[in-house]
PDB file of C-alpha atoms in Angstrom:
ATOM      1  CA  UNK A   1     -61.217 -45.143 -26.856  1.00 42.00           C
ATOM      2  CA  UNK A   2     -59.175 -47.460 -29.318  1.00 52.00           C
ATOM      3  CA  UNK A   3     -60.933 -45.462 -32.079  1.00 48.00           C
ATOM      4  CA  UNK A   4     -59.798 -42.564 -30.960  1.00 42.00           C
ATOM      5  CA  UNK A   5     -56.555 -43.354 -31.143  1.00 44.00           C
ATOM      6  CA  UNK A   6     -56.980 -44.881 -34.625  1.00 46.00           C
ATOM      7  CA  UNK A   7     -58.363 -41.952 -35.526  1.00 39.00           C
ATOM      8  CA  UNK A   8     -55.856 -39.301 -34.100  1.00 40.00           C
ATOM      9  CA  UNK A   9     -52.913 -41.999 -35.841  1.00 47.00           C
ATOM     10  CA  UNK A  10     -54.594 -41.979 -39.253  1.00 50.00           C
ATOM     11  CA  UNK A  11     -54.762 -38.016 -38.869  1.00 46.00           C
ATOM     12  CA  UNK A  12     -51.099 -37.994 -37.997  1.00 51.00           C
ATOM     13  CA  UNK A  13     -49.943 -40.873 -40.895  1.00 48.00           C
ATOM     14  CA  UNK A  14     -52.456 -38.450 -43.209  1.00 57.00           C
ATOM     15  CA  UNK A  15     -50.557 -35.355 -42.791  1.00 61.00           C
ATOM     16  CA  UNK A  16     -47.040 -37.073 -42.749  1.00 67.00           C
ATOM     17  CA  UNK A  17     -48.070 -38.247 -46.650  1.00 66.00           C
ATOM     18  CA  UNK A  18     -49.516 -35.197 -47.532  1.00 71.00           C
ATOM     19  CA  UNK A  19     -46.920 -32.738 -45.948  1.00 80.00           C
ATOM     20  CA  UNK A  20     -45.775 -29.803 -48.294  1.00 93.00           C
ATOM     21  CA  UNK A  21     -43.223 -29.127 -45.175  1.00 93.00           C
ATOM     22  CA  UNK A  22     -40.245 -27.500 -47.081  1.00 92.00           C
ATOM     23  CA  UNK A  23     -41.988 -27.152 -50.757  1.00 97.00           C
ATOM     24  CA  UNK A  24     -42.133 -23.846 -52.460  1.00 98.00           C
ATOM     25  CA  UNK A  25     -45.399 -22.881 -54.770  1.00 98.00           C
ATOM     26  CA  UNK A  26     -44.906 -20.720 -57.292  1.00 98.00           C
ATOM     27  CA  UNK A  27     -48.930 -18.646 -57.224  1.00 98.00           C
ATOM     28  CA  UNK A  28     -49.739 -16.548 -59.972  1.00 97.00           C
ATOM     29  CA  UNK A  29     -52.468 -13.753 -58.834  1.00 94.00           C
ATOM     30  CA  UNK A  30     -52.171 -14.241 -55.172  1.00 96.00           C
ATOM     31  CA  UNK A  31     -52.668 -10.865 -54.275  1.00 94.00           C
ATOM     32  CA  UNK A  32     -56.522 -11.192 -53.406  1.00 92.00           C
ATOM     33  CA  UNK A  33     -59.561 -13.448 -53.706  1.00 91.00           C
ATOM     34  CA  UNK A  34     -58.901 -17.525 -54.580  1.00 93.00           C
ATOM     35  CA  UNK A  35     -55.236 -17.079 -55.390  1.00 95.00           C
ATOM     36  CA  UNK A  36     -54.910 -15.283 -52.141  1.00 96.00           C
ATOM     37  CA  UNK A  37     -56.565 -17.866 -50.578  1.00 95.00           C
ATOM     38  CA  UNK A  38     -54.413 -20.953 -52.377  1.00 96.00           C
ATOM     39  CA  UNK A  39     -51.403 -19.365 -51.219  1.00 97.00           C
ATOM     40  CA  UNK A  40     -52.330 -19.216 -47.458  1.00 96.00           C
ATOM     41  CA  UNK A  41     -53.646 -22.878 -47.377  1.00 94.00           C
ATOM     42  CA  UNK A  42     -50.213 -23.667 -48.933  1.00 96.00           C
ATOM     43  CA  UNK A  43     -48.311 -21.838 -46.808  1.00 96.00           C
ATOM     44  CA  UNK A  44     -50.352 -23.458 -44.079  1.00 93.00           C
ATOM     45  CA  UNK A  45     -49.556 -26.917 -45.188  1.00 93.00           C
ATOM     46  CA  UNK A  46     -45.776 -26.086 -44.832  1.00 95.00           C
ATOM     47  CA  UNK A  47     -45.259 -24.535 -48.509  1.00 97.00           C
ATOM     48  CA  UNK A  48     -43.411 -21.301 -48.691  1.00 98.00           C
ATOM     49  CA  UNK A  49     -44.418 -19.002 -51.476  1.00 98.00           C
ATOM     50  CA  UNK A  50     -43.156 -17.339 -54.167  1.00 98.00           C
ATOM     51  CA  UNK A  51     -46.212 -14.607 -55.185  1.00 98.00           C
ATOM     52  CA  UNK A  52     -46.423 -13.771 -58.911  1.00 98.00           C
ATOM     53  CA  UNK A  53     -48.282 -10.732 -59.567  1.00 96.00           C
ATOM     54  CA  UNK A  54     -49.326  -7.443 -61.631  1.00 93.00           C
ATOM     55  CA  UNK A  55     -49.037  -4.978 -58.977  1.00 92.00           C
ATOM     56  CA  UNK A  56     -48.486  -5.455 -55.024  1.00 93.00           C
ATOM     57  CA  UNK A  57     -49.385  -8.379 -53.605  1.00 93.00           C
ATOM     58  CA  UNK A  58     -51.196  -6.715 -50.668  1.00 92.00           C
ATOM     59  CA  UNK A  59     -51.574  -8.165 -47.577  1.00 95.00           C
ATOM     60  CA  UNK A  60     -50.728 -11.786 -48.464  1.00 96.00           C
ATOM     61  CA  UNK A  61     -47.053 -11.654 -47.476  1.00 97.00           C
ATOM     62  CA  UNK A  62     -48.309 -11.020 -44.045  1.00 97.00           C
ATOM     63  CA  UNK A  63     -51.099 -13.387 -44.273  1.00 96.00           C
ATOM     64  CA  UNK A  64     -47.677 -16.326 -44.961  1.00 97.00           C
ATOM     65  CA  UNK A  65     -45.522 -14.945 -42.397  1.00 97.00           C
ATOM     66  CA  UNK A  66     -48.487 -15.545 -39.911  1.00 96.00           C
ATOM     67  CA  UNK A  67     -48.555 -19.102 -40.746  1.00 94.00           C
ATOM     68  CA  UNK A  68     -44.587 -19.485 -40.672  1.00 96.00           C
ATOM     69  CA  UNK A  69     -43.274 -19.850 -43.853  1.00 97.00           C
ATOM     70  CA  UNK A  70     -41.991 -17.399 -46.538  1.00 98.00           C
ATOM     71  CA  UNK A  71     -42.961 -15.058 -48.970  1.00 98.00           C
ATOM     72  CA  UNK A  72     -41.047 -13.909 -51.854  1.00 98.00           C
ATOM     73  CA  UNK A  73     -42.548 -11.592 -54.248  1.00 98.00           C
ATOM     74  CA  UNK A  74     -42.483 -11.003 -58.301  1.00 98.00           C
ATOM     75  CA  UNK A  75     -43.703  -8.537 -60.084  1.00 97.00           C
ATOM     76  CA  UNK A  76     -44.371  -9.794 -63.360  1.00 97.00           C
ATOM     77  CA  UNK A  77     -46.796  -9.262 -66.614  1.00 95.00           C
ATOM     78  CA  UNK A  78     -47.970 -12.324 -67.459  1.00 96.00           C
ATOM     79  CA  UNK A  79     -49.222 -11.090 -70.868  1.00 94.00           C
ATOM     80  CA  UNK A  80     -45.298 -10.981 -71.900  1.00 94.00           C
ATOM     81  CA  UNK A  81     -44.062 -14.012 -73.174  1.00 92.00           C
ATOM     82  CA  UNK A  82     -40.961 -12.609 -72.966  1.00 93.00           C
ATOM     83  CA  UNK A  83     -41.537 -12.192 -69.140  1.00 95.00           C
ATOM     84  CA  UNK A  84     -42.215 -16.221 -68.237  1.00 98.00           C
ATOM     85  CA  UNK A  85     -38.137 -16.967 -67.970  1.00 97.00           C
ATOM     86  CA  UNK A  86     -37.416 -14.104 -66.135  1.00 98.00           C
ATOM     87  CA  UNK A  87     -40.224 -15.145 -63.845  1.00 98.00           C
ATOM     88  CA  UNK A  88     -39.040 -18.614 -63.442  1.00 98.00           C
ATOM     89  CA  UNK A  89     -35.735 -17.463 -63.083  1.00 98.00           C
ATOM     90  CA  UNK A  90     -36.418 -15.340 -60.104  1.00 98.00           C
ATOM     91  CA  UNK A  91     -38.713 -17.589 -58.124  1.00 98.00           C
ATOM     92  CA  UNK A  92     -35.221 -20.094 -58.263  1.00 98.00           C
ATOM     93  CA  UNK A  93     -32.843 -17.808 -56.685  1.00 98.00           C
ATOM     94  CA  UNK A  94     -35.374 -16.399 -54.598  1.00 98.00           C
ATOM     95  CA  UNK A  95     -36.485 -19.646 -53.248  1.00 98.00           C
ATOM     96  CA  UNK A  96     -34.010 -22.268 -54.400  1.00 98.00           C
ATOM     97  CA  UNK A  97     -36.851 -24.095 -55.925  1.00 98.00           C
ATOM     98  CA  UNK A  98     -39.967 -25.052 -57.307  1.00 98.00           C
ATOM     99  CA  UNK A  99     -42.319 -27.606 -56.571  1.00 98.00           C
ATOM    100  CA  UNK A 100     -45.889 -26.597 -56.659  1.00 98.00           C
ATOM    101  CA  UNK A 101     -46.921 -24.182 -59.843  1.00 98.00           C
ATOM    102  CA  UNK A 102     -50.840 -22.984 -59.680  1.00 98.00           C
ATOM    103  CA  UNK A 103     -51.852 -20.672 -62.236  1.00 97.00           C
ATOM    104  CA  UNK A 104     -54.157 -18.759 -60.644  1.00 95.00           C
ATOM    105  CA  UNK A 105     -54.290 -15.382 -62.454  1.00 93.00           C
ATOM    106  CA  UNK A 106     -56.816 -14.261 -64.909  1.00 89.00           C
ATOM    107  CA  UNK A 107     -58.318 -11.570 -66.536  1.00 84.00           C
ATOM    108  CA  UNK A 108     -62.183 -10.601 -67.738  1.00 83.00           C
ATOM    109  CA  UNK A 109     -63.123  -8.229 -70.478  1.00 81.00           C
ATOM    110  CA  UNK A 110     -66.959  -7.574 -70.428  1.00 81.00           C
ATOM    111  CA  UNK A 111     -68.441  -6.270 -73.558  1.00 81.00           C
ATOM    112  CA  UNK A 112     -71.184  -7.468 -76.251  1.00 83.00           C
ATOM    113  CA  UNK A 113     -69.415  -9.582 -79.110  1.00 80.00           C
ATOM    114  CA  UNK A 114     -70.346  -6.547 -81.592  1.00 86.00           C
ATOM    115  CA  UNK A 115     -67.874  -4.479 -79.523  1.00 87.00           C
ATOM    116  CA  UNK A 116     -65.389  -6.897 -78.267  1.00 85.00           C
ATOM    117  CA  UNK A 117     -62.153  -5.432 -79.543  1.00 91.00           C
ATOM    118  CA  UNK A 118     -59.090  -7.157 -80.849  1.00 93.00           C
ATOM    119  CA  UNK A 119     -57.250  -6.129 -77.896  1.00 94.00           C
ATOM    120  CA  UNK A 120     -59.688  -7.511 -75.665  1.00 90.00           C
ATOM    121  CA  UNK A 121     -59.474 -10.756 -77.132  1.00 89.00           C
ATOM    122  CA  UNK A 122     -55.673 -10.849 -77.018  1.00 91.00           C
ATOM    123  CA  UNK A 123     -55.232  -9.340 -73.251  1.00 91.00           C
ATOM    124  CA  UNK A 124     -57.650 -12.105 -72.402  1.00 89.00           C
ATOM    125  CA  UNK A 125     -55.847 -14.519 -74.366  1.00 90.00           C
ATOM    126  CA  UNK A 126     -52.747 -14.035 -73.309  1.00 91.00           C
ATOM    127  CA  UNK A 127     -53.492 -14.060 -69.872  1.00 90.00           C
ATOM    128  CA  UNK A 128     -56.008 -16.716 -69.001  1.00 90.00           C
ATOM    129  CA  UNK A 129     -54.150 -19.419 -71.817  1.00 92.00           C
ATOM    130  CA  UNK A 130     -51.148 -18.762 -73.305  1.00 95.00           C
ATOM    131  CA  UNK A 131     -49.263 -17.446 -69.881  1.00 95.00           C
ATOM    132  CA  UNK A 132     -50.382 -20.317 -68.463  1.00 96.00           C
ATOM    133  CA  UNK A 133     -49.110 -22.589 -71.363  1.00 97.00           C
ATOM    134  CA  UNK A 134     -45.738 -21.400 -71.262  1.00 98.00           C
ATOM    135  CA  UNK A 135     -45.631 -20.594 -67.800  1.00 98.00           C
ATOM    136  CA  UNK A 136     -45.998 -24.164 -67.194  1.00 98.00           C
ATOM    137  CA  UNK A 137     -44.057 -25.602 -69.493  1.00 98.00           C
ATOM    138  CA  UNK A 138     -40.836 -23.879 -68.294  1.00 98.00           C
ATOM    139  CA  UNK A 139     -41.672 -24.999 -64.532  1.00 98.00           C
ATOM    140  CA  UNK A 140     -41.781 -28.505 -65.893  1.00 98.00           C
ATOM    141  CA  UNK A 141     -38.495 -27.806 -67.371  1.00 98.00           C
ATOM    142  CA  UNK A 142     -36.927 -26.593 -63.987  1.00 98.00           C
ATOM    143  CA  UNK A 143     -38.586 -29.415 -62.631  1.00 98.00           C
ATOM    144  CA  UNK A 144     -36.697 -31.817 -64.843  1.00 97.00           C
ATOM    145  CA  UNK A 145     -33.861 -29.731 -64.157  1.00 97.00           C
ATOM    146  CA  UNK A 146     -34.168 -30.371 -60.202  1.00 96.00           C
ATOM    147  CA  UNK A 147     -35.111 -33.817 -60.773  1.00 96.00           C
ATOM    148  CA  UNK A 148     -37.780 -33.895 -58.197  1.00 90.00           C
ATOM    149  CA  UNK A 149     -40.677 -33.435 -60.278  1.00 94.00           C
ATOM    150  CA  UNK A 150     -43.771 -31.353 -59.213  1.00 97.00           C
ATOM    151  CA  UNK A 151     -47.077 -30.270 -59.385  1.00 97.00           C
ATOM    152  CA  UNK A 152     -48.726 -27.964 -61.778  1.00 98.00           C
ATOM    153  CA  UNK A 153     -52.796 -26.440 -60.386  1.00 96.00           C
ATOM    154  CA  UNK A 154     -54.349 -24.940 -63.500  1.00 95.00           C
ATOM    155  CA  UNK A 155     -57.362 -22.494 -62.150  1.00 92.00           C
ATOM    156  CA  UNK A 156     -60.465 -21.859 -64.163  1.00 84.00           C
ATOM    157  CA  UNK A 157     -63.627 -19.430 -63.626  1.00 72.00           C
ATOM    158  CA  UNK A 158     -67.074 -20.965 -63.221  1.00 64.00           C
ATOM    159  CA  UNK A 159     -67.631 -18.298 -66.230  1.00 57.00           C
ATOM    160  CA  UNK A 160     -65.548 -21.248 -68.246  1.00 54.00           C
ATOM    161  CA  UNK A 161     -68.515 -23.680 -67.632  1.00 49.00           C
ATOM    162  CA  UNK A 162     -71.508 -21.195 -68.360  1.00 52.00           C
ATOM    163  CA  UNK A 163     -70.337 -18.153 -69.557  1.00 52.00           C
ATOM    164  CA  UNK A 164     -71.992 -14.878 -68.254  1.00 53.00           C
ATOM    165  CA  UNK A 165     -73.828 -11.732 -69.578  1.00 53.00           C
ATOM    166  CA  UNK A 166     -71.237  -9.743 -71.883  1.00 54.00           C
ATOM    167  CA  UNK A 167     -68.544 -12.812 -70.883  1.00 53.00           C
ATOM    168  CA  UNK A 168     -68.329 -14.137 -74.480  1.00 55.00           C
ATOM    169  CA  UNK A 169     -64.542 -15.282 -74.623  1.00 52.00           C
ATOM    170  CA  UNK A 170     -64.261 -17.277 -70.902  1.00 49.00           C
ATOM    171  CA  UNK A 171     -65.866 -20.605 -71.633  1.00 44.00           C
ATOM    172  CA  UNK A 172     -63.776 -20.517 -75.201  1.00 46.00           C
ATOM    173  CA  UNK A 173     -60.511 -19.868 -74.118  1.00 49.00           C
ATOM    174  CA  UNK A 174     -60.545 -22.616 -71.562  1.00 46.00           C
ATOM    175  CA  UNK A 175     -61.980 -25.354 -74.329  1.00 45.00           C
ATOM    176  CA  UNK A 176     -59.400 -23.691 -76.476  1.00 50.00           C
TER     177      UNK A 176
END
C-alpha cells in the first residue's frame, strides 16, 4: 500500500510542476490533424487557446470548450509577413497573454523538380520557415514584454527527415 500512495503523491507533485493551469498557447494550424490534436492536449493540461488559422478552425473550438478552457480564434495568412503583428496583436487582447507558441502550420507542394514553380517554392517557403521565423520572434518579444517568458514548439514533417516522392523542398527548408 505505501507505494501506492507514493505513487498517487508523485502523480499529484508531477502535475502540480507541470500544470499549464491558466497559460494561453498561441497554435498555428489547429484546425485538423496534429495541430488539432496539440491544441486539445493543451487545453487539457489547463492551457486556453488562441487558434491561428487559414480558414475555420472546424470543430476544435468545441473540442476546448469540452475540456474547459477557451478558445479564441484568428484568421490569419501566415504567408504575409505583414500579417505576424497583427496576429500577435490579437491573440493579446483576445487572451491577455501568451505563454506557449507552437508553430504547427505547414504547407506541401508536390511536383517533380523540372516543374516545381517559383511560386511553389515561395508559398512553401514562406509558410513552413519564414512565418515561423518571425512569428516567433515577435512572441519572444511579447514575452519580454510580459516578463514571464515562454515557450516556443517548432513542428516539422517526417517528410523533413526523408523527403517523399515529388516532396523535393521539405527536408531543405527545415535544414535551411
Amino acid at each position: 500500500m505505501q507505494g501506492v500512495k507514493a505513487v498517487i503523491k508523485e502523480s499529484t507533485m508531477n502535475k502540480e510542476l507541470f500544470s499549464l493551469d491558466d497559460k494561453v498557447a498561441m497554435v498555428t494550424g489547429c484546425n485538423t490533424g496534429l495541430g488539432q490534436a496539440m491544441a486539445i492536449a493543451l487545453a487539457e493540461a489547463g492551457c486556453d487557446i488562441v487558434g491561428v488559422n487559414h480558414n475555420d478552425a472546424g470543430e476544435t473550438p468545441e473540442m476546448i470548450a469540452q475540456a474547459g478552457r477557451k478558445f479564441y480564434a484568428i484568421t490569419a495568412d501566415l504567408s504575409q509577413h505583414d500579417a505576424l503583428s497583427s496576429v500577435v496583436e490579437q491573440a493579446v487582447t483576445l487572451a491577455g497573454k501568451i505563454d506557449v507558441l507552437v508553430n504547427n502550420a505547414g504547407i506541401i507542394r508536390r511536383a517533380d523538380a523540372i516543374e516545381f514553380s517559383e511560386q511553389d517554392w515561395d508559398d512553401v517557403m514562406d509558410i513552413n520557415l519564414k512565418s515561423v521565423f518571425f512569428l516567433s520572434q515577435l512572441v519572444a518579444r511579447e514575452f519580454e514584454k510580459q516578463q514571464t517568458g515562454g515557450k516556443i514548439i517548432n513542428i516539422a514533417s517526417m517528410l523533413s527527415f526523408q523527403g517523399g516522392f515529388a516532396c523535393l523542398l521539405t527536408p531543405h527548408q527545415k535544414v535551411a
